[in-house]
Coordinates of C-alpha atoms and ligand atoms in Angstrom, one line a residue:
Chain A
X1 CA -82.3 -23.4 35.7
X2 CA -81.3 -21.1 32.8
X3 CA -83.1 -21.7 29.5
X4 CA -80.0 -22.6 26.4
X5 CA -81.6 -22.1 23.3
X6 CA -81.6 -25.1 21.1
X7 CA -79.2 -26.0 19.0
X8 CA -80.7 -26.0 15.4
X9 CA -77.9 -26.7 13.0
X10 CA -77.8 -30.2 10.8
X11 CA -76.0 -31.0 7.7
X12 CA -75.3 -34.1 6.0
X13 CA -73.6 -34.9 2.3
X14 CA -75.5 -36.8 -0.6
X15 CA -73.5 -38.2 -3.2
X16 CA -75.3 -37.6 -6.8
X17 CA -73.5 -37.8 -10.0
X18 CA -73.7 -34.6 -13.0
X19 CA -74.8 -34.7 -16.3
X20 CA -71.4 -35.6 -17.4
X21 CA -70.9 -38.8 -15.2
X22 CA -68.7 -37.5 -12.7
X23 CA -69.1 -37.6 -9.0
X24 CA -70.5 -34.9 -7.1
X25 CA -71.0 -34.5 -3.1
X26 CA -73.8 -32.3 -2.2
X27 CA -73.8 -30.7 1.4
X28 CA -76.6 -29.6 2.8
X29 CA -77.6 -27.3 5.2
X30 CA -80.8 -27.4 7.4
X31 CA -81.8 -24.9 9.9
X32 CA -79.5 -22.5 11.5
X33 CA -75.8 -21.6 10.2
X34 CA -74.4 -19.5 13.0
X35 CA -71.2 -19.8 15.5
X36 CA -72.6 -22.5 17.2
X37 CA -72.9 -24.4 14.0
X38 CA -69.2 -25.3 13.4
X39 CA -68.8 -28.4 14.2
X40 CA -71.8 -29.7 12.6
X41 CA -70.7 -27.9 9.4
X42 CA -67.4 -29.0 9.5
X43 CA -68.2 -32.9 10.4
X44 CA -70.6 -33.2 7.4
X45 CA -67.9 -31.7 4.8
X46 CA -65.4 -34.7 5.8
X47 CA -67.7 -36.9 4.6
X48 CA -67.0 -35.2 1.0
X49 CA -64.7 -38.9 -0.3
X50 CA -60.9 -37.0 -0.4
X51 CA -61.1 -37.9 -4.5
X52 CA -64.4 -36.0 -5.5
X53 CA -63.3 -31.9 -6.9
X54 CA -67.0 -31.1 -7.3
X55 CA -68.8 -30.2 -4.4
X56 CA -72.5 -28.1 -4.2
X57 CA -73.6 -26.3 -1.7
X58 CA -77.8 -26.9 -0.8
X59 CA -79.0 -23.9 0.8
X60 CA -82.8 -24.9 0.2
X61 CA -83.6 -25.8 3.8
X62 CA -81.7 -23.0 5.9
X63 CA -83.8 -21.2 8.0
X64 CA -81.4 -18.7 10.0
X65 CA -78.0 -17.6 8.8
X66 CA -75.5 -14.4 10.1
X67 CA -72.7 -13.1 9.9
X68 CA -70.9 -15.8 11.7
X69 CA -72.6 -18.6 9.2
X70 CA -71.4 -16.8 6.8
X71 CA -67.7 -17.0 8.1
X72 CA -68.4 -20.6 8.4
X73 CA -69.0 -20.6 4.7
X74 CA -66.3 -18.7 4.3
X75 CA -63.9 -20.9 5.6
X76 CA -65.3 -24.1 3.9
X77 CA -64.8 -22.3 0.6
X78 CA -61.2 -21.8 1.7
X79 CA -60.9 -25.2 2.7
X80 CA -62.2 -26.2 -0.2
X81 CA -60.2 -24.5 -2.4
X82 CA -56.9 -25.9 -0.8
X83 CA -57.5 -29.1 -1.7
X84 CA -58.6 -27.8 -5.3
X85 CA -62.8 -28.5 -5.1
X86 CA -65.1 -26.2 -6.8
X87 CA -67.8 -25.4 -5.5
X88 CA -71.7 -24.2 -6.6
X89 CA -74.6 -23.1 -4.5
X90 CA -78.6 -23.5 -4.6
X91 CA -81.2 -22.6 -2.6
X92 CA -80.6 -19.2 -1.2
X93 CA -83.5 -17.2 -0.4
X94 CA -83.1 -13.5 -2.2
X95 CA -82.2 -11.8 0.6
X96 CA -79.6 -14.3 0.9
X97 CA -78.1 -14.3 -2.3
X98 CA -78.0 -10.6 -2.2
X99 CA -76.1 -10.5 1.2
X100 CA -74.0 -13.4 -0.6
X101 CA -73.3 -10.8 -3.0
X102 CA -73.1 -8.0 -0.9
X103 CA -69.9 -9.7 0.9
X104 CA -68.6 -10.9 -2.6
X105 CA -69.0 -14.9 -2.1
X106 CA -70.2 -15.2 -5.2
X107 CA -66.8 -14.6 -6.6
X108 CA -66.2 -18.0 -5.0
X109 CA -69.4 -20.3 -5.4
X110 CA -71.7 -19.3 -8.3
X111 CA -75.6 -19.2 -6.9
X112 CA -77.9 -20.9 -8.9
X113 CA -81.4 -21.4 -8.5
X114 CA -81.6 -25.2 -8.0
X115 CA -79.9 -28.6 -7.7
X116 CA -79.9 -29.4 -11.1
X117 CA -78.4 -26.6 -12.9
X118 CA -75.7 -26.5 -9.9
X119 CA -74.7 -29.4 -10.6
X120 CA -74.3 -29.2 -14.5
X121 CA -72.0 -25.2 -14.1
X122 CA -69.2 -27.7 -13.1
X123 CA -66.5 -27.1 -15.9
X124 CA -64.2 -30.2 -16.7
Chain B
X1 CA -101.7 22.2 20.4
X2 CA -101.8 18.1 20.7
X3 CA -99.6 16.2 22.1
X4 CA -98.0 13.8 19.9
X5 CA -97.5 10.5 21.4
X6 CA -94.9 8.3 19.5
X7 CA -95.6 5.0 19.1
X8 CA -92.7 3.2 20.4
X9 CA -92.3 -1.0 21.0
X10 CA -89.5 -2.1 23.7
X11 CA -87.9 -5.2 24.2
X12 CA -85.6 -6.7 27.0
X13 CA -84.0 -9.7 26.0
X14 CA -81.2 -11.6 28.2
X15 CA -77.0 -11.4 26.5
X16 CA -77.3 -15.2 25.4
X17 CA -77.0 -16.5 21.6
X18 CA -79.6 -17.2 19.8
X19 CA -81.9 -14.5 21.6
X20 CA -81.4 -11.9 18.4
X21 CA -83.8 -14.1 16.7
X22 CA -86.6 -12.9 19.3
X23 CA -85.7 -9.4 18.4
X24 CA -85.8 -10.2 14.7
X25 CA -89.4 -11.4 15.4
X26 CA -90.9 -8.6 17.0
X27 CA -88.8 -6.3 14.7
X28 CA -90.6 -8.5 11.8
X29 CA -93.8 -8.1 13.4
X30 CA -93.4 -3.9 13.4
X31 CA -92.3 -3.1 10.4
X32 CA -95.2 -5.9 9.0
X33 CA -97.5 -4.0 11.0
X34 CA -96.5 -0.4 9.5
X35 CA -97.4 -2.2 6.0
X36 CA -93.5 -2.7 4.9
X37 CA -92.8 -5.1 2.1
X38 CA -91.1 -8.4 2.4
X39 CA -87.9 -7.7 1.2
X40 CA -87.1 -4.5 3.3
X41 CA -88.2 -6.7 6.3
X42 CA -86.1 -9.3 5.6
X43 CA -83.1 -6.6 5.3
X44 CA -84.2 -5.2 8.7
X45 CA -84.0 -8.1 9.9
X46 CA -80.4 -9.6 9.5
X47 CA -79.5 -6.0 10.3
X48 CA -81.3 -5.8 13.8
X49 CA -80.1 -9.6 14.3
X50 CA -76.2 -8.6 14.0
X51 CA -76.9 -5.4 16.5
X52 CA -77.8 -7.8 18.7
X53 CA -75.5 -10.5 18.6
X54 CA -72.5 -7.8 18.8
X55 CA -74.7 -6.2 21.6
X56 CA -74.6 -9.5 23.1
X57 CA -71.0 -10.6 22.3
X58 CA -68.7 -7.6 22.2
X59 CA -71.0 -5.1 24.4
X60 CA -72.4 -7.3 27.5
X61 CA -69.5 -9.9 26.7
X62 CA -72.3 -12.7 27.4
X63 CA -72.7 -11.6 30.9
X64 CA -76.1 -13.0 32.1
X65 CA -76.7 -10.5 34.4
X66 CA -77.0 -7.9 31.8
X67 CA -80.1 -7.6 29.3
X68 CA -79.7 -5.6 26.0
X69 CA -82.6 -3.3 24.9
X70 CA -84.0 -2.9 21.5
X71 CA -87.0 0.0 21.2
X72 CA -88.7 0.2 17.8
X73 CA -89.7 3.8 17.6
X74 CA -92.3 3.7 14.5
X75 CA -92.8 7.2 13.1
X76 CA -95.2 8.5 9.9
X77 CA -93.5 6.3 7.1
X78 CA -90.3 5.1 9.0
X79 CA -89.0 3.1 11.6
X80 CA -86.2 3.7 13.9
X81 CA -84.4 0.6 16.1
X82 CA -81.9 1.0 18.4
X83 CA -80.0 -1.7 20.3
X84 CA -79.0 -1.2 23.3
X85 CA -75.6 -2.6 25.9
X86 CA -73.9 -1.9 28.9
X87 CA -70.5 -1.7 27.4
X88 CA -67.9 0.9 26.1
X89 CA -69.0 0.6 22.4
X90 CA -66.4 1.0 19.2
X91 CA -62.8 1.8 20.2
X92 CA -61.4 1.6 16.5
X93 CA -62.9 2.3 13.0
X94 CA -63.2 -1.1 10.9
X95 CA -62.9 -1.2 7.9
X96 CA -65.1 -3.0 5.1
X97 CA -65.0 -6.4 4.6
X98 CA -62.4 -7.9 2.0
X99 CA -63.7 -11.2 0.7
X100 CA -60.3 -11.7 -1.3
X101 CA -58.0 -11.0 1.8
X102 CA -60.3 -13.2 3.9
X103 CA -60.3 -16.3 0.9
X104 CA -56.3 -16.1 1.7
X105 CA -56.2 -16.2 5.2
X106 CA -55.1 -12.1 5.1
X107 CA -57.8 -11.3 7.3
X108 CA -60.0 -13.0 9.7
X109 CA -63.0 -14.7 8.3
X110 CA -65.5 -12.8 10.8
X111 CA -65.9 -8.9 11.2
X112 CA -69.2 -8.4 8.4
X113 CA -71.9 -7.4 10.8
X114 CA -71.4 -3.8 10.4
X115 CA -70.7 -3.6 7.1
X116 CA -73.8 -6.0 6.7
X117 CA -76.1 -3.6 8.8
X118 CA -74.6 -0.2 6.8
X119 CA -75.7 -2.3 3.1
X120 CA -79.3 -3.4 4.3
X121 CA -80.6 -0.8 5.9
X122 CA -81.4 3.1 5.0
X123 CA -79.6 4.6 7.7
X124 CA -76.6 2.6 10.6
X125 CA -75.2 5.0 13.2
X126 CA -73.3 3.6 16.5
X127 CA -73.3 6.2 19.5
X128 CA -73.2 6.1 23.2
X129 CA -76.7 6.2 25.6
X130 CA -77.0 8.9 27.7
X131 CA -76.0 6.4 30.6
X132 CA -72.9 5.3 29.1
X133 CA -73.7 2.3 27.6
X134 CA -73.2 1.7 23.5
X135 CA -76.3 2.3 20.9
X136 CA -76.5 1.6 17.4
X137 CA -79.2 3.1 15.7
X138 CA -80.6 1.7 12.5
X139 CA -83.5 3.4 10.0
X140 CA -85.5 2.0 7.1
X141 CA -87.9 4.1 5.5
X142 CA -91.5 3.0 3.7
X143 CA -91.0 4.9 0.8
X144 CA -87.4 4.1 0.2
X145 CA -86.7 0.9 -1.9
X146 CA -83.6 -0.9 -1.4
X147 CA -81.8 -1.3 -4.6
Chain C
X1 CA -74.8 -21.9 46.0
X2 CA -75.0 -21.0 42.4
X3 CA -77.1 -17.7 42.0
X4 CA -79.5 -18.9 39.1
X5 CA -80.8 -16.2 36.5
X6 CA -83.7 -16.4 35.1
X7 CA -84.3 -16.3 31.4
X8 CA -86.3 -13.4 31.1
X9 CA -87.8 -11.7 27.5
X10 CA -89.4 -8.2 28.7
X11 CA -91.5 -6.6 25.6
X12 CA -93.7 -2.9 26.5
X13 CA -96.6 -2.6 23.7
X14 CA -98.7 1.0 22.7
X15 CA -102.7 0.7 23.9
X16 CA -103.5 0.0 20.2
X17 CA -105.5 -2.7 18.4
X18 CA -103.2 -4.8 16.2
X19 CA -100.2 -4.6 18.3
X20 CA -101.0 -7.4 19.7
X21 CA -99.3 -9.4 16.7
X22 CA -96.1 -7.7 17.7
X23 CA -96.8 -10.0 21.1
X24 CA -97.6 -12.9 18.8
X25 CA -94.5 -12.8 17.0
X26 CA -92.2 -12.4 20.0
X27 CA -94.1 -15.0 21.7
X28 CA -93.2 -17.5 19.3
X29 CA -89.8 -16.4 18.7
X30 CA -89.2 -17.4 22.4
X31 CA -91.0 -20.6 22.4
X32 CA -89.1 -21.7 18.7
X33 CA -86.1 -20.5 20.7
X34 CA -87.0 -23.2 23.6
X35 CA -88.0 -26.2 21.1
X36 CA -92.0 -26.2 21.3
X37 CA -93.7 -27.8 18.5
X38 CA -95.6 -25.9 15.9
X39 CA -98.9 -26.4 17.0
X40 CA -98.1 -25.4 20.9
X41 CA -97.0 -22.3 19.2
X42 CA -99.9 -21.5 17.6
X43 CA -102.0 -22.0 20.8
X44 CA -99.8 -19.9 22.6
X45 CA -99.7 -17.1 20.1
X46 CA -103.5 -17.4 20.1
X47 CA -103.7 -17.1 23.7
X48 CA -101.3 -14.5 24.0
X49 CA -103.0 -12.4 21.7
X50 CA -106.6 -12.6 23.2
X51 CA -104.6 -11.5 26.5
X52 CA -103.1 -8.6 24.9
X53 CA -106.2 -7.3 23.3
X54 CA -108.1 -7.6 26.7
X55 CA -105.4 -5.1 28.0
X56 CA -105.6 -2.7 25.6
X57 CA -108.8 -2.8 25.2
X58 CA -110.3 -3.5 28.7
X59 CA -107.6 -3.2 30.8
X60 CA -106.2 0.5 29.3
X61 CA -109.3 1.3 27.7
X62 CA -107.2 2.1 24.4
X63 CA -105.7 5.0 26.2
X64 CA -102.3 5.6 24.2
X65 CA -100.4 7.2 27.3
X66 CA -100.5 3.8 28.7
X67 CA -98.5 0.8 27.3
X68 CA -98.7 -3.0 28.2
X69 CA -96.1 -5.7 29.1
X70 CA -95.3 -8.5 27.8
X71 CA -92.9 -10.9 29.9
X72 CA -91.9 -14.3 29.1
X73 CA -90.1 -16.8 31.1
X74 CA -88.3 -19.1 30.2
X75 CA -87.8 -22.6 32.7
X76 CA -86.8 -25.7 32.5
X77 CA -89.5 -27.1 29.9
X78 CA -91.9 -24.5 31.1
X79 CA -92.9 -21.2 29.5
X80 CA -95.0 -18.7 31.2
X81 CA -96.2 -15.1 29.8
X82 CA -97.6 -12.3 31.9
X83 CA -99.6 -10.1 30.1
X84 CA -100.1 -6.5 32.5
X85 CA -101.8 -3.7 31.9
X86 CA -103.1 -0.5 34.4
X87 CA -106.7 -1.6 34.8
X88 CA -108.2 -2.7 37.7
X89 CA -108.7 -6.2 36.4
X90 CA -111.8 -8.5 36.3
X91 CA -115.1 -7.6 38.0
X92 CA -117.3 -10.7 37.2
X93 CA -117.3 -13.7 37.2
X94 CA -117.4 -14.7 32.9
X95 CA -119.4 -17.5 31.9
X96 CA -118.1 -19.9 29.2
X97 CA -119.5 -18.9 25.8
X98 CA -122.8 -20.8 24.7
X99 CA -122.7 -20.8 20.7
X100 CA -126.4 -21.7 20.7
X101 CA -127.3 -18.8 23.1
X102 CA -125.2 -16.8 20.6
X103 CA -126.9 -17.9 17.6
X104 CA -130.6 -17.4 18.7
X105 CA -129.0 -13.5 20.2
X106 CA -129.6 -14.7 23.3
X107 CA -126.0 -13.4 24.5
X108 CA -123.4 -11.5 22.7
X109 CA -121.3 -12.5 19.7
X110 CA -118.3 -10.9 21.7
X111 CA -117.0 -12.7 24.9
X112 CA -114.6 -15.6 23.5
X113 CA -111.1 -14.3 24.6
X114 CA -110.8 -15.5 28.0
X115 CA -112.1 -19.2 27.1
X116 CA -110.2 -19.5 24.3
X117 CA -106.7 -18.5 26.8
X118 CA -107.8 -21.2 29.6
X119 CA -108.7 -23.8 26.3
X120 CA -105.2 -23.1 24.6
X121 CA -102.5 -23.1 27.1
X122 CA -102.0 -25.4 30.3
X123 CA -102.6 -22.7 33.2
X124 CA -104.0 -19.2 32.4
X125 CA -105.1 -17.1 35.6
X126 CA -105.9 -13.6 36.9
X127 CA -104.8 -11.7 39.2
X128 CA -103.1 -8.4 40.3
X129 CA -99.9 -7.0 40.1
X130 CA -97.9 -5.6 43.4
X131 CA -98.9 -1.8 41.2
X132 CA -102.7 -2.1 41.4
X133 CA -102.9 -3.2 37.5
X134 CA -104.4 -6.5 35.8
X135 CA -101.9 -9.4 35.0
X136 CA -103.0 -12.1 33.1
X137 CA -100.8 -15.2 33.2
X138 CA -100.5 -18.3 31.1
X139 CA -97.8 -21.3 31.2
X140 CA -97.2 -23.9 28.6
X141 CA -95.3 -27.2 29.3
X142 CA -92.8 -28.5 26.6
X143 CA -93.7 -31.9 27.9
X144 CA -97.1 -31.7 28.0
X145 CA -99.2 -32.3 24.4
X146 CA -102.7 -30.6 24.0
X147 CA -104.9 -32.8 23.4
Chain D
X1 CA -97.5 11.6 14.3
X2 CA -98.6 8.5 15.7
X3 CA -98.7 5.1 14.1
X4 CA -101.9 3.5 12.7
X5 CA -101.7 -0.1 12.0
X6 CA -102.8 -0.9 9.0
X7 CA -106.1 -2.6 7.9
X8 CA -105.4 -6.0 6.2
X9 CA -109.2 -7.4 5.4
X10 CA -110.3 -8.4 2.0
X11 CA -113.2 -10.1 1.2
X12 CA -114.7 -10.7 -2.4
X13 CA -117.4 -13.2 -3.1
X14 CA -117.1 -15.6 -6.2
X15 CA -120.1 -17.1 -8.1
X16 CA -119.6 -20.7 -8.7
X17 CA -121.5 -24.1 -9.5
X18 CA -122.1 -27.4 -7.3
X19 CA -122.0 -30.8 -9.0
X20 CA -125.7 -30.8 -8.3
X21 CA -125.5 -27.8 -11.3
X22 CA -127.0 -25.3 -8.7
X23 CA -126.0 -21.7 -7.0
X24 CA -123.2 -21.5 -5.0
X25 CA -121.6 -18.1 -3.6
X26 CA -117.7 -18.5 -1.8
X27 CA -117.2 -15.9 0.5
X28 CA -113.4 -15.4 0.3
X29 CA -111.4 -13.7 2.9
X30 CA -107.5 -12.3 2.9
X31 CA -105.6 -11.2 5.3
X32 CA -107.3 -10.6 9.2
X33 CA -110.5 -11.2 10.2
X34 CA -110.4 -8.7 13.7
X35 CA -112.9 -6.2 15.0
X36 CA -112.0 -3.9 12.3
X37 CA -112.7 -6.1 9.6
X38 CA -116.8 -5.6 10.0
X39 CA -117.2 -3.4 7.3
X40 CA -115.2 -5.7 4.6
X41 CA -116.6 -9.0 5.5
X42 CA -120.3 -7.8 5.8
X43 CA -120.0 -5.4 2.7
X44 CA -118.7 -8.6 0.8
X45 CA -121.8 -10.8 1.9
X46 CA -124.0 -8.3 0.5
X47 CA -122.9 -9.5 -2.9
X48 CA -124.7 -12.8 -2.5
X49 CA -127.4 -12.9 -4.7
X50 CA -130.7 -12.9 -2.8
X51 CA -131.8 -16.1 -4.2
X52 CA -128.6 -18.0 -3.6
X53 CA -129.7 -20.4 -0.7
X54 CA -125.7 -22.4 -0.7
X55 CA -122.6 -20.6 0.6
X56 CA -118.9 -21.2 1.4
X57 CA -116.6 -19.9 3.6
X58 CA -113.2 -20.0 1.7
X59 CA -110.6 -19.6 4.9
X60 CA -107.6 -20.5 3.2
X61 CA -106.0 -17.1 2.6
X62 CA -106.7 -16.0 5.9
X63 CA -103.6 -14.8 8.2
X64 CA -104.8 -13.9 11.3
X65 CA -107.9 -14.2 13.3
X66 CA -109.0 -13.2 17.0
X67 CA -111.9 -13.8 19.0
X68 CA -113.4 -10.8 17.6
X69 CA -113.0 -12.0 14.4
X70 CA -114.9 -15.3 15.3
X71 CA -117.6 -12.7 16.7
X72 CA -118.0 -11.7 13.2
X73 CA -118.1 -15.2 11.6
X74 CA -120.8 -15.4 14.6
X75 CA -122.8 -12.8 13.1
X76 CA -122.2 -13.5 9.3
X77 CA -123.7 -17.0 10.4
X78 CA -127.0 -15.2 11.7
X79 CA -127.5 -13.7 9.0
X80 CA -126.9 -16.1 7.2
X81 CA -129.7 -18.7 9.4
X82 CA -132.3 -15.7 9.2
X83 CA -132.4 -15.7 5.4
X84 CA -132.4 -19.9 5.2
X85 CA -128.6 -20.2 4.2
X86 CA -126.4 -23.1 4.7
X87 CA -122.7 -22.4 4.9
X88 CA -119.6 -24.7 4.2
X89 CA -116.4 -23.7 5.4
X90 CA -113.1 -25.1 4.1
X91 CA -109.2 -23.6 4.1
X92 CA -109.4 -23.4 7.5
X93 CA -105.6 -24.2 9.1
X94 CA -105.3 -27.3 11.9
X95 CA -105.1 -24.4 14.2
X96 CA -108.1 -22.5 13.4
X97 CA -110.4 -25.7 13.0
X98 CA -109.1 -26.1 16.9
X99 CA -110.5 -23.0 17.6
X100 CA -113.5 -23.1 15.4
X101 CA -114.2 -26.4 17.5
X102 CA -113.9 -25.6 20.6
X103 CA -116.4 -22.5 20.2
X104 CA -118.4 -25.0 18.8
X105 CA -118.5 -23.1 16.0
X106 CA -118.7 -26.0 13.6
X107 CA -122.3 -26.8 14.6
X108 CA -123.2 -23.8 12.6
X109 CA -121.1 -25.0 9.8
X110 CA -119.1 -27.7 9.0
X111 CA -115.0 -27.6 8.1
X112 CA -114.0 -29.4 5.3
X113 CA -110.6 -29.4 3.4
X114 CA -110.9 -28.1 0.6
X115 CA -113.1 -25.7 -1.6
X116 CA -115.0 -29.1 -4.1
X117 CA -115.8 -31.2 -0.8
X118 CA -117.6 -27.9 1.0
X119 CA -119.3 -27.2 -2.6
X120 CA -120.4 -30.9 -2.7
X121 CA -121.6 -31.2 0.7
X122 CA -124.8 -29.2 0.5
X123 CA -128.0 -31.5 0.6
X124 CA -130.5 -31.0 -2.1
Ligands
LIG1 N1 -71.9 -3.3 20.5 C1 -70.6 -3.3 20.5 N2 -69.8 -3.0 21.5 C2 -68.5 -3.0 21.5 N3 -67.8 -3.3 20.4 C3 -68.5 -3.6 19.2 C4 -69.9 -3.6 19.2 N4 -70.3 -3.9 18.0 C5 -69.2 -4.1 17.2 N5 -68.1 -3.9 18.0 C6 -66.7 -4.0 17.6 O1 -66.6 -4.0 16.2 C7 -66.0 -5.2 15.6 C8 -66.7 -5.5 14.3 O2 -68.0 -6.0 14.5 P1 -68.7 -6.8 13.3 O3 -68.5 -6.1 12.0 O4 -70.1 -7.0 13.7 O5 -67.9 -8.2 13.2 P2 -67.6 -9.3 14.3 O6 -68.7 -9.2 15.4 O7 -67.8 -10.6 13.5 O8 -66.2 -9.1 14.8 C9 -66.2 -6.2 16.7 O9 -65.2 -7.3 16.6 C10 -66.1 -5.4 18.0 O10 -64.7 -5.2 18.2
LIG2 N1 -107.4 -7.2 31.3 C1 -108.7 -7.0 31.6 N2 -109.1 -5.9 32.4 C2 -110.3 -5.7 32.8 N3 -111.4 -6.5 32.4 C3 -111.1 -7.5 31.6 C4 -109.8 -7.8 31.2 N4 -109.8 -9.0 30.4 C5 -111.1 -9.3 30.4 N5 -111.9 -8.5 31.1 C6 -113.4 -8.6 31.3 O1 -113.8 -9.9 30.9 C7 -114.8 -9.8 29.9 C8 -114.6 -11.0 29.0 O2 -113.4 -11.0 28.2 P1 -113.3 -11.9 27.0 O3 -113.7 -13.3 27.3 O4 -111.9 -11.8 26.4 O5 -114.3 -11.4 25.9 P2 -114.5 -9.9 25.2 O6 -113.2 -9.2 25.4 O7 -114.8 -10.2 23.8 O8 -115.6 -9.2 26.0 C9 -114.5 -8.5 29.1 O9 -115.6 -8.0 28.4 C10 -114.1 -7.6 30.3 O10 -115.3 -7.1 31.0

């Protein structure tokens, strides 16, 4: 039988609240964000609650991402936007954050270097 | 006078998914071996990962029965990889990514793997192998720091 | 019937010490890829290396006109590497390595590479390939645990 | 012109103390520890004092090591034994302590997890 590699994409939301009391859903990412990681992605962002504008991005545990991943992210932003969230990032590796930059994403999720300061760049 | 032998690594690897990340290791492994820093491996890298995975996708169109090639030509303070398919290569010039026409839905959230492979690496050229098959050839020098 | 392919990762190596890491890396890139644990893939690298530096070392006798192969497949829960080179393969039979005779220089330091393959993976044989060469082969089970 | 991998051996030795208050010298190796490493590792002993009778093998920034390389440890072990020596070894990965086992290697010296349990191991 033909070998399939692994699928190696999980994400899940925590619910934390910022420094100014408000409610914030963190997603985050583990392993691989590729093609193949859709529905995983996807299914984890629904359980953002439909009420919550501030959402954060946790990059700290991704292992793998390309150029499809980053469509994925791409499309969550735009998702995202339509129902008026902002969103803020952590985590990235600095290759990461450069090729974040490098296709402009930051113009549409600030990167910041951890959890914490993420979560207090939410204007109100 | 000698014959200069080049030093040159070569790897098969089937058109499945997730398979560019065996060619990001031994690419890894090279350029670690040729003394290369961190970062400019990293960039290699993603670079030699999205050759593959259009080598894969758009050139074997995920036919099993076809391999892709990647050969790792290391040369006195640079290293030269070239991917290699079975199919036709480019039939129209892309253009660059636009994040703000992909945020509105203007164009399609995909279509960064060349530009991405152009920005991290010192020199990305797509050609045609001498048996008709598509080549991209990508080129990061030691001396040369990305900035 | 259903014509089944193979999963097959092909790598080609230069006769040179330390190139064996490039083997390393892609070794492990393949068995990540096929979900061993971390400290199968360590063994395996280990072995795969000891293999590798056998056949540029003993097997091509360093000679830099002469490459070695590297091929890894993949099988249901199964992983087996062939390690070839252009030598004429083994000529004795190798005892296992005594540390005490080693320590009182009653045998060489040297001579750990073959016991170290057959003690990391689950099969590791000998034999010849259909060209005349050496080709070393080893298998590690996904089910299987070393103990 | 052809490709020569690079050599990736470092070695320093670092005077310390033992609780007991006496000599200890930790042989510290980076990088690989290969056939080409000789040189390095041996050059490095040399700077043990001649009357230091305690030393440690400090593993833990070691990358890579083949069966050559446990040839060598072989050797620095001899010479160590011919001039009355004990040696501690500690940094060692879960991998490597394997390996070091199954050469039997660690009947020559023992593997301990860090660098104050080899430096309090010696007997007196
Ligand atoms: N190896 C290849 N063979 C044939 N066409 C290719 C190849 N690589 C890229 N292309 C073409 O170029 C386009 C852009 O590629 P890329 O920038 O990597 O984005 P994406 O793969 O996400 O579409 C592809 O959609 C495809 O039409
Ligand atoms: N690929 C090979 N081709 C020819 N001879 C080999 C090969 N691999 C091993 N041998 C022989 O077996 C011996 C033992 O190998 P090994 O256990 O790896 O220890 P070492 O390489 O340190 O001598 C070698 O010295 C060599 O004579």
């Amino acid at each position: 039988m033909t070998m399939q590699p692994q699928l190696n994409t999980r994400a899940h939301v925590d619910k934390v609240t910022s420094p100014d009391g408000s409610a914030v859903s963190v997603l985050r990412f583990t392993g691989d964000i590729t093609s193949t990681s859709r529905d995983v992605v996807f299914g984890a962002y629904q359980d953002v609650p439909a009420d919550t504008r501030k959402v954060v991005f946790d990059f700290s545990k991704m292992e793998y991402m390309n150029s499809s991943g980053i469509a994925l992210i791409i499309e969550l932003l735009m998702a995202a936007s339509k129902t008026d969230r902002t969103v803020q990032s952590f985590g990235l590796s600095p290759h990461f954050q450069k090729v974040f930059i490098m296709v402009g994403l930051n113009k549409y999720t600030s990167l910041h270097p951890d959890e914490a300061t993420a979560c207090a760049a939410f204007a109100d | 006078m000698v014959q200069e032998i080049a030093s040159a690594v070569e790897l098969r690897l089937p058109s499945k998914l997730g398979f560019e990340k065996v060619a990001m290791q031994t690419a890894s492994g090279v350029a670690r071996l040729m003394g290369f820093p961190d970062d400019r491996i990293e960039d290699l890298k993603t670079a030699v990962a999205e050759a593959c995975i259009n080598a894969i996708e758009h050139g074997n169109r995920f036919d099993e029965r076809l391999s892709i090639g990647v050969v790792l030509s290391m040369e006195d303070g640079k290293l030269e990889v070239k991917i290699l398919d079975s199919g036709s290569g480019l039939h129209k010039k892309m253009n660059p990514p636009n994040i703000d026409r992909k945020m509105h839905g203007e164009e399609q959230a995909r279509g960064m793997g060349m530009f991405l492979m152009q920005a991290l690496v010192d020199e990305a050229e797509w050609t045609q192998t001498p048996h008709g098959g598509n080549c991209v050839r990508l080129m990061i020098r030691l001396d040369k720091e990305e900035e």
